[in-house]
Short mmCIF file of N, CA and C in Angstrom, two decimals:
data_model
loop_
_atom_site.label_atom_id
_atom_site.label_comp_id
_atom_site.label_asym_id
_atom_site.label_seq_id
_atom_site.Cartn_x
_atom_site.Cartn_y
_atom_site.Cartn_z
N THR E 77 113.06 70.75 99.75
CA THR E 77 112.32 69.92 98.81
C THR E 77 113.17 69.72 97.57
N GLN E 78 113.21 68.50 97.09
CA GLN E 78 114.04 68.23 95.92
C GLN E 78 113.41 68.79 94.67
N ARG E 79 114.23 69.49 93.90
CA ARG E 79 113.79 70.02 92.62
C ARG E 79 114.44 69.17 91.52
N HIS E 80 113.72 69.04 90.43
CA HIS E 80 114.23 68.31 89.28
C HIS E 80 114.40 69.28 88.13
N LYS E 81 115.47 69.11 87.37
CA LYS E 81 115.61 69.90 86.15
C LYS E 81 114.48 69.51 85.21
N PHE E 82 113.89 70.49 84.60
CA PHE E 82 112.76 70.24 83.73
C PHE E 82 112.73 71.36 82.71
N SER E 83 112.58 71.00 81.46
CA SER E 83 112.48 72.03 80.43
C SER E 83 111.18 71.81 79.69
N GLY E 84 110.26 72.72 79.89
CA GLY E 84 108.96 72.58 79.25
C GLY E 84 108.25 73.92 79.20
N LYS E 85 107.24 73.99 78.40
CA LYS E 85 106.47 75.22 78.24
C LYS E 85 105.31 75.23 79.22
N ILE E 86 104.96 76.45 79.65
CA ILE E 86 103.77 76.63 80.48
C ILE E 86 103.01 77.84 79.95
N GLU E 87 101.71 77.69 79.88
CA GLU E 87 100.85 78.81 79.52
C GLU E 87 100.24 79.34 80.79
N ILE E 88 100.28 80.65 80.96
CA ILE E 88 99.77 81.31 82.15
C ILE E 88 98.52 82.08 81.77
N GLU E 89 97.40 81.70 82.39
CA GLU E 89 96.15 82.43 82.15
C GLU E 89 96.18 83.66 83.04
N TRP E 90 96.30 84.82 82.42
CA TRP E 90 96.40 86.06 83.16
C TRP E 90 95.30 86.99 82.68
N GLY E 91 94.15 86.96 83.38
CA GLY E 91 92.99 87.72 82.91
C GLY E 91 92.59 87.18 81.55
N SER E 92 92.51 88.06 80.57
CA SER E 92 92.13 87.62 79.23
C SER E 92 93.36 87.27 78.39
N ALA E 93 94.55 87.47 78.95
CA ALA E 93 95.78 87.20 78.20
C ALA E 93 96.33 85.82 78.53
N ILE E 94 97.06 85.26 77.58
CA ILE E 94 97.80 84.01 77.80
C ILE E 94 99.28 84.35 77.65
N LEU E 95 100.03 84.18 78.74
CA LEU E 95 101.47 84.42 78.70
C LEU E 95 102.16 83.07 78.54
N GLU E 96 103.28 83.08 77.85
CA GLU E 96 104.03 81.83 77.68
C GLU E 96 105.36 81.94 78.39
N GLY E 97 105.65 80.92 79.20
CA GLY E 97 106.92 80.87 79.91
C GLY E 97 107.56 79.51 79.73
N THR E 98 108.79 79.40 80.21
CA THR E 98 109.52 78.13 80.16
C THR E 98 109.83 77.70 81.58
N VAL E 99 109.44 76.46 81.91
CA VAL E 99 109.73 75.93 83.24
C VAL E 99 111.17 75.42 83.25
N ARG E 100 111.94 75.87 84.26
CA ARG E 100 113.36 75.50 84.37
C ARG E 100 113.55 74.33 85.32
N ASP E 101 112.76 74.32 86.41
CA ASP E 101 112.83 73.18 87.32
C ASP E 101 111.49 73.04 88.03
N ILE E 102 111.28 71.85 88.58
CA ILE E 102 109.98 71.56 89.20
C ILE E 102 110.20 70.64 90.40
N GLY E 103 109.38 70.82 91.42
CA GLY E 103 109.38 69.96 92.59
C GLY E 103 107.94 69.61 92.93
N PRO E 104 107.71 68.94 94.06
CA PRO E 104 106.36 68.50 94.40
C PRO E 104 105.37 69.65 94.63
N ALA E 105 105.87 70.84 94.98
CA ALA E 105 104.94 71.94 95.27
C ALA E 105 105.39 73.28 94.71
N GLY E 106 106.43 73.26 93.87
CA GLY E 106 106.91 74.53 93.34
C GLY E 106 107.66 74.34 92.03
N LEU E 107 107.76 75.45 91.28
CA LEU E 107 108.54 75.42 90.05
C LEU E 107 109.06 76.81 89.75
N PHE E 108 110.02 76.88 88.82
CA PHE E 108 110.58 78.17 88.41
C PHE E 108 110.24 78.37 86.94
N ILE E 109 109.66 79.55 86.66
CA ILE E 109 109.25 79.87 85.29
C ILE E 109 110.08 81.03 84.77
N GLU E 110 110.76 80.81 83.65
CA GLU E 110 111.45 81.91 82.99
C GLU E 110 110.38 82.70 82.24
N LEU E 111 110.22 83.97 82.64
CA LEU E 111 109.14 84.79 82.11
C LEU E 111 109.59 86.24 82.13
N SER E 112 109.44 86.92 81.00
CA SER E 112 109.84 88.32 80.95
C SER E 112 108.77 89.11 80.21
N PRO E 113 108.24 90.19 80.81
CA PRO E 113 108.51 90.61 82.19
C PRO E 113 107.82 89.68 83.17
N PRO E 114 108.37 89.53 84.39
CA PRO E 114 107.77 88.62 85.36
C PRO E 114 106.50 89.19 85.97
N LEU E 115 105.67 88.31 86.52
CA LEU E 115 104.53 88.77 87.32
C LEU E 115 105.07 89.20 88.68
N TRP E 116 104.24 89.81 89.50
CA TRP E 116 104.71 90.32 90.78
C TRP E 116 104.47 89.33 91.91
N LEU E 117 105.15 89.60 93.03
CA LEU E 117 105.05 88.78 94.23
C LEU E 117 103.60 88.67 94.67
N GLY E 118 103.15 87.45 94.93
CA GLY E 118 101.79 87.24 95.40
C GLY E 118 100.76 87.08 94.29
N ALA E 119 101.17 87.28 93.03
CA ALA E 119 100.23 87.12 91.92
C ALA E 119 99.77 85.67 91.86
N ARG E 120 98.48 85.47 91.57
CA ARG E 120 97.92 84.12 91.47
C ARG E 120 97.45 83.89 90.04
N PHE E 121 97.67 82.67 89.55
CA PHE E 121 97.24 82.36 88.18
C PHE E 121 97.08 80.86 88.01
N VAL E 122 96.42 80.48 86.93
CA VAL E 122 96.34 79.07 86.55
C VAL E 122 97.39 78.85 85.46
N GLY E 123 98.25 77.86 85.70
CA GLY E 123 99.27 77.51 84.72
C GLY E 123 98.87 76.21 84.03
N ARG E 124 99.09 76.16 82.72
CA ARG E 124 98.85 74.94 81.95
C ARG E 124 100.20 74.40 81.50
N LEU E 125 100.67 73.38 82.22
CA LEU E 125 101.97 72.79 81.91
C LEU E 125 101.83 71.88 80.69
N ALA E 126 102.69 72.11 79.70
CA ALA E 126 102.58 71.40 78.42
C ALA E 126 103.17 70.00 78.51
N VAL E 127 102.43 69.11 79.15
CA VAL E 127 102.75 67.69 79.17
C VAL E 127 101.49 66.98 78.68
N GLN E 128 101.58 65.68 78.47
CA GLN E 128 100.40 64.95 77.99
C GLN E 128 99.78 64.12 79.10
N PRO E 129 98.53 64.32 79.48
CA PRO E 129 97.69 65.46 79.09
C PRO E 129 98.15 66.71 79.80
N VAL E 130 97.65 67.87 79.37
CA VAL E 130 98.03 69.15 79.99
C VAL E 130 97.72 69.10 81.48
N LEU E 131 98.66 69.58 82.29
CA LEU E 131 98.51 69.57 83.74
C LEU E 131 98.15 70.98 84.20
N LEU E 132 96.98 71.12 84.84
CA LEU E 132 96.52 72.43 85.34
C LEU E 132 97.01 72.64 86.76
N LEU E 133 97.64 73.78 87.00
CA LEU E 133 98.21 74.09 88.30
C LEU E 133 97.71 75.43 88.80
N ASP E 134 97.25 75.48 90.05
CA ASP E 134 96.90 76.75 90.68
C ASP E 134 98.18 77.30 91.31
N CYS E 135 98.66 78.44 90.81
CA CYS E 135 99.98 78.94 91.19
C CYS E 135 99.93 80.28 91.92
N THR E 136 100.93 80.49 92.78
CA THR E 136 101.13 81.77 93.47
C THR E 136 102.61 82.12 93.38
N VAL E 137 102.92 83.36 92.99
CA VAL E 137 104.31 83.79 92.87
C VAL E 137 104.90 84.00 94.27
N LEU E 138 106.01 83.30 94.56
CA LEU E 138 106.68 83.41 95.86
C LEU E 138 107.92 84.29 95.80
N ARG E 139 108.59 84.30 94.64
CA ARG E 139 109.85 85.03 94.51
C ARG E 139 109.97 85.52 93.07
N VAL E 140 110.49 86.74 92.93
CA VAL E 140 110.71 87.30 91.60
C VAL E 140 112.21 87.50 91.43
N GLU E 141 112.76 86.98 90.34
CA GLU E 141 114.16 87.22 90.01
C GLU E 141 114.18 88.09 88.77
N PRO E 142 114.52 89.39 88.92
CA PRO E 142 114.51 90.30 87.77
C PRO E 142 115.35 89.75 86.63
N GLU E 143 114.86 89.94 85.42
CA GLU E 143 115.53 89.49 84.18
C GLU E 143 115.53 87.97 84.03
N LYS E 144 115.05 87.22 85.04
CA LYS E 144 115.08 85.76 84.94
C LYS E 144 113.70 85.16 84.93
N GLY E 145 112.91 85.45 85.97
CA GLY E 145 111.59 84.85 86.01
C GLY E 145 111.03 84.82 87.42
N ILE E 146 110.16 83.84 87.66
CA ILE E 146 109.43 83.77 88.92
C ILE E 146 109.46 82.36 89.50
N ALA E 147 109.58 82.31 90.83
CA ALA E 147 109.44 81.04 91.54
C ALA E 147 108.02 81.00 92.08
N VAL E 148 107.32 79.91 91.83
CA VAL E 148 105.93 79.82 92.26
C VAL E 148 105.69 78.55 93.07
N SER E 149 104.72 78.65 93.99
CA SER E 149 104.21 77.45 94.63
C SER E 149 102.96 77.08 93.86
N PHE E 150 102.62 75.80 93.86
CA PHE E 150 101.44 75.39 93.11
C PHE E 150 100.76 74.22 93.77
N SER E 151 99.51 74.02 93.39
CA SER E 151 98.83 72.78 93.71
C SER E 151 98.11 72.33 92.45
N PRO E 152 98.26 71.04 92.11
CA PRO E 152 97.58 70.52 90.92
C PRO E 152 96.07 70.50 91.15
N GLN E 153 95.32 70.68 90.07
CA GLN E 153 93.86 70.66 90.18
C GLN E 153 93.36 69.22 90.13
N GLY E 154 92.58 68.85 91.15
CA GLY E 154 91.93 67.54 91.15
C GLY E 154 92.84 66.37 91.49
N GLU E 155 92.22 65.23 91.78
CA GLU E 155 92.97 64.01 92.11
C GLU E 155 93.80 63.53 90.93
N SER E 156 93.24 63.62 89.72
CA SER E 156 93.98 63.15 88.55
C SER E 156 95.22 64.01 88.34
N GLY E 157 95.11 65.30 88.65
CA GLY E 157 96.27 66.20 88.54
C GLY E 157 97.36 65.82 89.52
N LYS E 158 96.96 65.45 90.75
CA LYS E 158 97.94 65.04 91.77
C LYS E 158 98.68 63.78 91.31
N LYS E 159 97.92 62.81 90.81
CA LYS E 159 98.54 61.56 90.35
C LYS E 159 99.47 61.82 89.17
N GLN E 160 99.01 62.67 88.24
CA GLN E 160 99.83 62.97 87.07
C GLN E 160 101.14 63.65 87.49
N LEU E 161 101.06 64.57 88.46
CA LEU E 161 102.26 65.26 88.94
C LEU E 161 103.22 64.25 89.57
N GLU E 162 102.71 63.33 90.39
CA GLU E 162 103.57 62.32 91.01
C GLU E 162 104.29 61.49 89.95
N MET E 163 103.56 61.10 88.90
CA MET E 163 104.17 60.29 87.84
C MET E 163 105.23 61.10 87.07
N LEU E 164 104.93 62.38 86.82
CA LEU E 164 105.88 63.25 86.13
C LEU E 164 107.16 63.38 86.93
N LEU E 165 107.04 63.65 88.23
CA LEU E 165 108.23 63.83 89.08
C LEU E 165 109.03 62.53 89.18
N ALA E 166 108.33 61.40 89.26
CA ALA E 166 109.02 60.10 89.36
C ALA E 166 109.81 59.81 88.11
N ALA E 167 109.38 60.34 86.98
CA ALA E 167 110.05 60.05 85.71
C ALA E 167 111.24 60.97 85.45
N LEU E 168 111.38 62.03 86.24
CA LEU E 168 112.47 62.99 86.02
C LEU E 168 113.71 62.59 86.78
N PRO E 169 114.89 62.86 86.20
CA PRO E 169 116.13 62.61 86.94
C PRO E 169 116.26 63.60 88.09
N GLY E 170 116.98 63.23 89.15
CA GLY E 170 117.21 64.14 90.27
C GLY E 170 118.06 65.32 89.83
N LYS E 171 118.18 66.31 90.70
CA LYS E 171 118.90 67.53 90.37
C LYS E 171 120.37 67.26 90.13
#
């Protein structure tokens, strides 16, 4: 799957805490978040990608890179989220 370079903030709803990470790249169903300390493999969370409007993503951690961050798979919430994600990806330059 093609990934696009992307630099943006994401807020991670983790129980009652809000963690802040930086998205390094994004594709149609996955992204990489620079986050320290990282969440663990299989952790699930809602991510709020800081674009206009905010894009809500249901995420699952697929890979952990110590000292770097986490690779996650995601699905956008709702039809409007899917359309917004398609438009975001179309506007980004290729890798």
